[in-house]
Short mmCIF file of C-alpha atoms in Angstrom, two decimals:
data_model
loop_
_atom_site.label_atom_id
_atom_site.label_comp_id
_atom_site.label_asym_id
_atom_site.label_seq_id
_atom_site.Cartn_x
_atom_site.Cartn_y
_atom_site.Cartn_z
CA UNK A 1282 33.84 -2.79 -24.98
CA UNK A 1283 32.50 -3.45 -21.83
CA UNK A 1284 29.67 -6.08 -20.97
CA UNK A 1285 25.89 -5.28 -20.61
CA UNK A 1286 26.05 -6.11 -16.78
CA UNK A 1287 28.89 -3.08 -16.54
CA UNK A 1288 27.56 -0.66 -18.71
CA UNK A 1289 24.28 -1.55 -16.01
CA UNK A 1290 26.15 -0.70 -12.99
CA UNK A 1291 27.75 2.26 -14.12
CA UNK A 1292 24.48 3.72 -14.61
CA UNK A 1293 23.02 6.42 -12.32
CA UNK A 1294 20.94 4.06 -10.39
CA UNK A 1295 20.51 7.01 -7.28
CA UNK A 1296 18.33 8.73 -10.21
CA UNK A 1297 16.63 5.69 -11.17
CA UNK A 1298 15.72 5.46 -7.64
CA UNK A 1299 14.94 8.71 -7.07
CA UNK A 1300 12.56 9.43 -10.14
CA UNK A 1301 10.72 5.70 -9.44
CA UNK A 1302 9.74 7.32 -6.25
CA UNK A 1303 8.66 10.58 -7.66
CA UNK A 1304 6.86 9.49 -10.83
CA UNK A 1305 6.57 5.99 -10.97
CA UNK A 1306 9.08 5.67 -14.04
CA UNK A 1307 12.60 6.09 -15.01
CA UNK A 1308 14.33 6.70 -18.47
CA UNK A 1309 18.11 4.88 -18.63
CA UNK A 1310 19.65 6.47 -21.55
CA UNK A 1311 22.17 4.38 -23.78
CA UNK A 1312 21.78 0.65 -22.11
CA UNK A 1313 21.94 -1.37 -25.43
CA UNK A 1314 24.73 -0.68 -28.72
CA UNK A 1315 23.21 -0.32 -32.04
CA UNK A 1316 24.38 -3.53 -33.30
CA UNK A 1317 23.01 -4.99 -29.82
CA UNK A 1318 19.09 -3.48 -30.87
CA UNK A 1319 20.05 -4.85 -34.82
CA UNK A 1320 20.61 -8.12 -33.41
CA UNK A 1321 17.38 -8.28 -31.41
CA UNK A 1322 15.80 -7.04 -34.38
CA UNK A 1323 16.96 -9.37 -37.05
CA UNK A 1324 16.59 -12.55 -34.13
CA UNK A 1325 12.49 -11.41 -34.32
CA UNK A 1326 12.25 -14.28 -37.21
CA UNK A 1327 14.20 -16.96 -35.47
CA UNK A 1328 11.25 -19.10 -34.25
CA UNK A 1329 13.36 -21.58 -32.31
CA UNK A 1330 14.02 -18.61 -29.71
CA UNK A 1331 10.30 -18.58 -28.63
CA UNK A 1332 7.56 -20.42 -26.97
CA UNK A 1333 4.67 -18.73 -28.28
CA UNK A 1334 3.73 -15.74 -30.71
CA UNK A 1335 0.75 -13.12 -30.15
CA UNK A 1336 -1.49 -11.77 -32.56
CA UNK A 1337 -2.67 -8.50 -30.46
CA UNK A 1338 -5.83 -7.95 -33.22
CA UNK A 1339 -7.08 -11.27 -32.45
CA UNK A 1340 -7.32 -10.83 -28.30
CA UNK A 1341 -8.16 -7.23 -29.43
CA UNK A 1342 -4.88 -6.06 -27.26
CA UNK A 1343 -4.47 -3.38 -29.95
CA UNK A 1344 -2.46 -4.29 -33.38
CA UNK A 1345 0.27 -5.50 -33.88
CA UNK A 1346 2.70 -8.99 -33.01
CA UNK A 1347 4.63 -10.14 -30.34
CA UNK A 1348 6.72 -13.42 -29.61
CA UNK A 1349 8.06 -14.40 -25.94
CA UNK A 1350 11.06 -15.94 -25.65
CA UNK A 1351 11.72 -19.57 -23.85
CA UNK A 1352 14.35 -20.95 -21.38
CA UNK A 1353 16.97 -20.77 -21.75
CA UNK A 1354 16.74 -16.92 -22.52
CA UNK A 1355 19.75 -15.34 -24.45
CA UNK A 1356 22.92 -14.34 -21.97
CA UNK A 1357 22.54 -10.74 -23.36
CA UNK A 1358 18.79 -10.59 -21.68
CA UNK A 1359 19.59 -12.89 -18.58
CA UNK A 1360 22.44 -10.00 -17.73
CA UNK A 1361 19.81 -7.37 -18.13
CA UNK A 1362 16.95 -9.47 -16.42
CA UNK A 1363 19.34 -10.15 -12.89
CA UNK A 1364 21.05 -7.13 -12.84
CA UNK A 1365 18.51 -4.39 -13.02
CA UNK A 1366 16.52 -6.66 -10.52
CA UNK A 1367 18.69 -5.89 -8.38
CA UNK A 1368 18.74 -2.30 -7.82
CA UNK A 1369 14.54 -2.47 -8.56
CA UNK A 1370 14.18 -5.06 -5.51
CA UNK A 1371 15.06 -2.15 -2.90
CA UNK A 1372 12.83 0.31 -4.59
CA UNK A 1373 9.78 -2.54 -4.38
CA UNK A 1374 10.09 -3.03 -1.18
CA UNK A 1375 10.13 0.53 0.16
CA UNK A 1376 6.96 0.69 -2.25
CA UNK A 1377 5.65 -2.10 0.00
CA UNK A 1378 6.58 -0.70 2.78
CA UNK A 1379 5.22 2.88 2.76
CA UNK A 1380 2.11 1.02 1.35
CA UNK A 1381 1.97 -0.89 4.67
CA UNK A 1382 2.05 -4.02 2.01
CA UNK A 1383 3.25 -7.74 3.81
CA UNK A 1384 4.90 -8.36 0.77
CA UNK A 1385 8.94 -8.48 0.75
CA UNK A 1386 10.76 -9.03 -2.87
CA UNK A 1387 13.80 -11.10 -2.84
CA UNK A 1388 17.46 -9.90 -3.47
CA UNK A 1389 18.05 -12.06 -6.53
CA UNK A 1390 16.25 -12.29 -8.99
CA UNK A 1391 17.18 -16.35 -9.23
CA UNK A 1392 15.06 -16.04 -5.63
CA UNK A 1393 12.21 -14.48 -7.56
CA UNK A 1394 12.05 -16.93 -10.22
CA UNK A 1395 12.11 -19.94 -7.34
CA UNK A 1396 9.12 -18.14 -5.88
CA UNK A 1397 7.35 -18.28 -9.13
CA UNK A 1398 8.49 -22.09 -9.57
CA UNK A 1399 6.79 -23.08 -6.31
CA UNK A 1400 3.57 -20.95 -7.60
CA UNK A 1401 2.77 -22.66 -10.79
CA UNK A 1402 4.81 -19.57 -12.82
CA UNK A 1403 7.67 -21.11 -14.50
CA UNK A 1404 6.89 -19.81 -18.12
CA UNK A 1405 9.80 -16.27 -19.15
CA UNK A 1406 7.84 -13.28 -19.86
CA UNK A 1407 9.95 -11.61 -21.69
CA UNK A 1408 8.86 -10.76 -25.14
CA UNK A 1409 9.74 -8.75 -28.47
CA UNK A 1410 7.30 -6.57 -29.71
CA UNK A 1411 7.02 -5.91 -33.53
CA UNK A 1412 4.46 -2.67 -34.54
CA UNK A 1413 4.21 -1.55 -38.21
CA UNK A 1414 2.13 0.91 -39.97
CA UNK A 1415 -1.23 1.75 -37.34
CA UNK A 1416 0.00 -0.40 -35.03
CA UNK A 1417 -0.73 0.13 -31.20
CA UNK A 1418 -1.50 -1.38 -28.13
CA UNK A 1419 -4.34 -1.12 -25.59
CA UNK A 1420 -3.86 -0.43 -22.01
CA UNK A 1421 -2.86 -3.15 -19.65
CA UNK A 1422 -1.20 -4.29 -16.94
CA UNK A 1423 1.29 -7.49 -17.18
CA UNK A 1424 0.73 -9.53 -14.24
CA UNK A 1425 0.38 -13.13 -15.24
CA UNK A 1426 -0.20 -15.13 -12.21
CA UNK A 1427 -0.54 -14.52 -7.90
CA UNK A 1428 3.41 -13.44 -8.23
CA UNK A 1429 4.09 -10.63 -9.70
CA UNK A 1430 6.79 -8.03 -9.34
CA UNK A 1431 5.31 -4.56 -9.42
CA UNK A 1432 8.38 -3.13 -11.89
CA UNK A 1433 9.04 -3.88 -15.70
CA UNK A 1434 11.37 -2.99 -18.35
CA UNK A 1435 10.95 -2.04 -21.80
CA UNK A 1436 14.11 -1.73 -24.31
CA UNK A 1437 13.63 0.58 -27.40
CA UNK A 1438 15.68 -0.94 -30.64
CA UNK A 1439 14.00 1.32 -33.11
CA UNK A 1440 15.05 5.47 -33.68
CA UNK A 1441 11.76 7.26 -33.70
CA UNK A 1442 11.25 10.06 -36.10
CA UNK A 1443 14.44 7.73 -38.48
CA UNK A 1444 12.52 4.18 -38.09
CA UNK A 1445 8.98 5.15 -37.53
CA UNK A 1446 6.57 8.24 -36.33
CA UNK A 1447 3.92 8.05 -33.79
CA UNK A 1448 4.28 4.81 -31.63
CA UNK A 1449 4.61 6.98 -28.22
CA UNK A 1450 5.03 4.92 -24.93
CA UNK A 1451 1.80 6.03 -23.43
CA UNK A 1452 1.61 5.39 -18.98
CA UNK A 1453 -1.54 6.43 -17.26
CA UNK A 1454 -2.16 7.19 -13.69
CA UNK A 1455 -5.46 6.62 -12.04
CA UNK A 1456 -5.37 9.37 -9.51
CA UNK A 1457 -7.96 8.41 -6.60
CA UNK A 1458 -11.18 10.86 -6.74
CA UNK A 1459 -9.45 13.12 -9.69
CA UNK A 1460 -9.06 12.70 -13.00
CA UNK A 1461 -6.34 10.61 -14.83
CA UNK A 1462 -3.06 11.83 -16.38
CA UNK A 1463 -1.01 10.60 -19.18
CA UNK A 1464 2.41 10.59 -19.09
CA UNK A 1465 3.82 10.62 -23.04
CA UNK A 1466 7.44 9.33 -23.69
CA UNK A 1467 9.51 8.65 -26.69
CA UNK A 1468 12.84 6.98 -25.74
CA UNK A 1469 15.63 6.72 -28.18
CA UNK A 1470 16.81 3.79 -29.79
CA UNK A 1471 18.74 1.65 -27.24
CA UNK A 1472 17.12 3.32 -24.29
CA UNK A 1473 15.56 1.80 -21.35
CA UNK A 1474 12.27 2.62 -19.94
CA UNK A 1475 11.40 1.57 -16.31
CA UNK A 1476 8.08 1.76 -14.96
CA UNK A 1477 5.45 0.35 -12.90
CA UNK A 1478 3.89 -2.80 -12.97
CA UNK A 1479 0.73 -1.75 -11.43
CA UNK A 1480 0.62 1.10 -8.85
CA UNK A 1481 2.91 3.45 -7.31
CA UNK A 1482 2.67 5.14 -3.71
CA UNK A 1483 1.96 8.76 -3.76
CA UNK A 1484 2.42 10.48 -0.57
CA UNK A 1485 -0.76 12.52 0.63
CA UNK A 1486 -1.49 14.88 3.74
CA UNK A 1487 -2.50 11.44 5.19
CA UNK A 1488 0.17 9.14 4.22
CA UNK A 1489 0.76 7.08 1.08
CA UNK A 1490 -2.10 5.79 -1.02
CA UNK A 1491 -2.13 3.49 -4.32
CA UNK A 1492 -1.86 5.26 -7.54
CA UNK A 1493 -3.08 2.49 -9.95
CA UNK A 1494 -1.46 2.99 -13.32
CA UNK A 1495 -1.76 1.31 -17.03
CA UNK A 1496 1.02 1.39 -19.86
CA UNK A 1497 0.06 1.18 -24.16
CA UNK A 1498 1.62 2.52 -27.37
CA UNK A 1499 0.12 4.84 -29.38
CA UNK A 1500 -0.82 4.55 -32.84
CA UNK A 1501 1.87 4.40 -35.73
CA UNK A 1502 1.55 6.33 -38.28
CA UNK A 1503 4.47 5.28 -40.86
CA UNK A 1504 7.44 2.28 -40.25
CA UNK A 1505 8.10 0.02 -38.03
CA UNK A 1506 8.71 -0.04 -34.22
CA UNK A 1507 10.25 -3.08 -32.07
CA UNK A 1508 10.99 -2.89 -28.22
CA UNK A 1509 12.57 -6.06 -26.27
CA UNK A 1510 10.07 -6.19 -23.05
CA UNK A 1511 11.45 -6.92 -19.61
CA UNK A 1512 8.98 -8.90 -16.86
CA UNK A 1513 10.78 -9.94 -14.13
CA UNK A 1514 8.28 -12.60 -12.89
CA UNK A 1515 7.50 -15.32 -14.60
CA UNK A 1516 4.12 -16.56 -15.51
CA UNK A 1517 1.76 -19.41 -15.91
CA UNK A 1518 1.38 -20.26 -19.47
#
């Protein structure tokens, strides 16, 4: 079988490219095995793998748990963490570029993670999320400190319509003097789900401009839903 990091770069990553531009997200079918998205699952309860566990009803984030994960992270997610950073850092910096941004991301994401270091941000941000029964989650944005990269990933480990119903990835754009749009998406288990951070460029009749957009989960109605979340910066607490 071959590893995570060459099942990565055999993906279409031209299309990844091409549909960040266009839409500000990107569906990568088949990234993780279904024993791969069992074993995430069934690691949810092994507390030694974490640095800190979120109760989204008590900050009101929506309902539902989540646990991030501490240094050092598991190989499996360190593959996945470095080697889709790599094809997202071009795709940033174009962002930045057509933005007229003075921002440049790093090749590497080891480079990244330095940059955080010197910043304060040494804490992983990657997390599992666990939904069951009405479980959801507000919209947000996951910056967590001055460095931030402006792409994430989310992993889906669950089968929807087999595991659970409802529990749709929900990603909003802003649209400047118009009204916002939802984009609805439903990834299959073992699917990856790129998207924006916080804004995408849109190109006008004038140029580029910012179009500022949030990401949630929609309510469950029955079972239970788990997604392995991918931040590529790394935060302050």
């Amino acid at each position: 079988m071959k590893t995570i990091t060459e099942r990565l770069q055999g993906k279409d990553w031209q299309q990844v490219t091409d549909h960040m531009h266009e839409q500000g997200y990107a569906i990568v079918r088949e990234v993780l095995t279904h024993k791969e998205c069992n074993e995430l699952i069934a690691s949810y309860d092994a507390d030694s793998t974490y640095r800190k566990t979120i109760s989204m009803e008590r900050y009101r984030f929506g309902a539902g748990e989540y646990k991030y994960f501490q240094y050092p992270l598991p190989d499996l997610i360190t593959q996945i963490r470095e080697t889709v950073y790599s094809h997202l850092a071009p795709i940033a910096n174009k962002w930045m570029e057509v933005l007229q941004i003075e921002q440049k991301f790093p090749a590497t994401h080891e480079a990244l993670k330095l940059h955080c270091r010197e910043r304060g941000q040494d804490k992983p941000t990657i997390l599992i999320l666990k939904y069951g029964r009405g479980g959801f989650n507000t919209l947000h944005q996951d910056l967590y400190g001055d460095v931030w990269f402006p792409m994430q990933a989310v992993l889906f480990l669950n089968e929807p319509g087999e595991d659970y119903t409802g529990g749709e990835f929900v990603l909003t754009e802003q649209i400047p003097r118009a009204q916002s749009k939802a984009n609805v998406l439903q990834p299959r288990r073992g699917d990856m789900l790129l998207f924006t951070t916080n804004f995408r460029p849109a190109k006008g009749g004038r140029g580029y401009y910012r179009v500022n957009m949030k990401h949630g989960v929609s309510p469950l109605h029955s079972g239970q839903r788990h997604t392995l979340g991918i931040i590529f910066h790394d935060a302050l607490s």
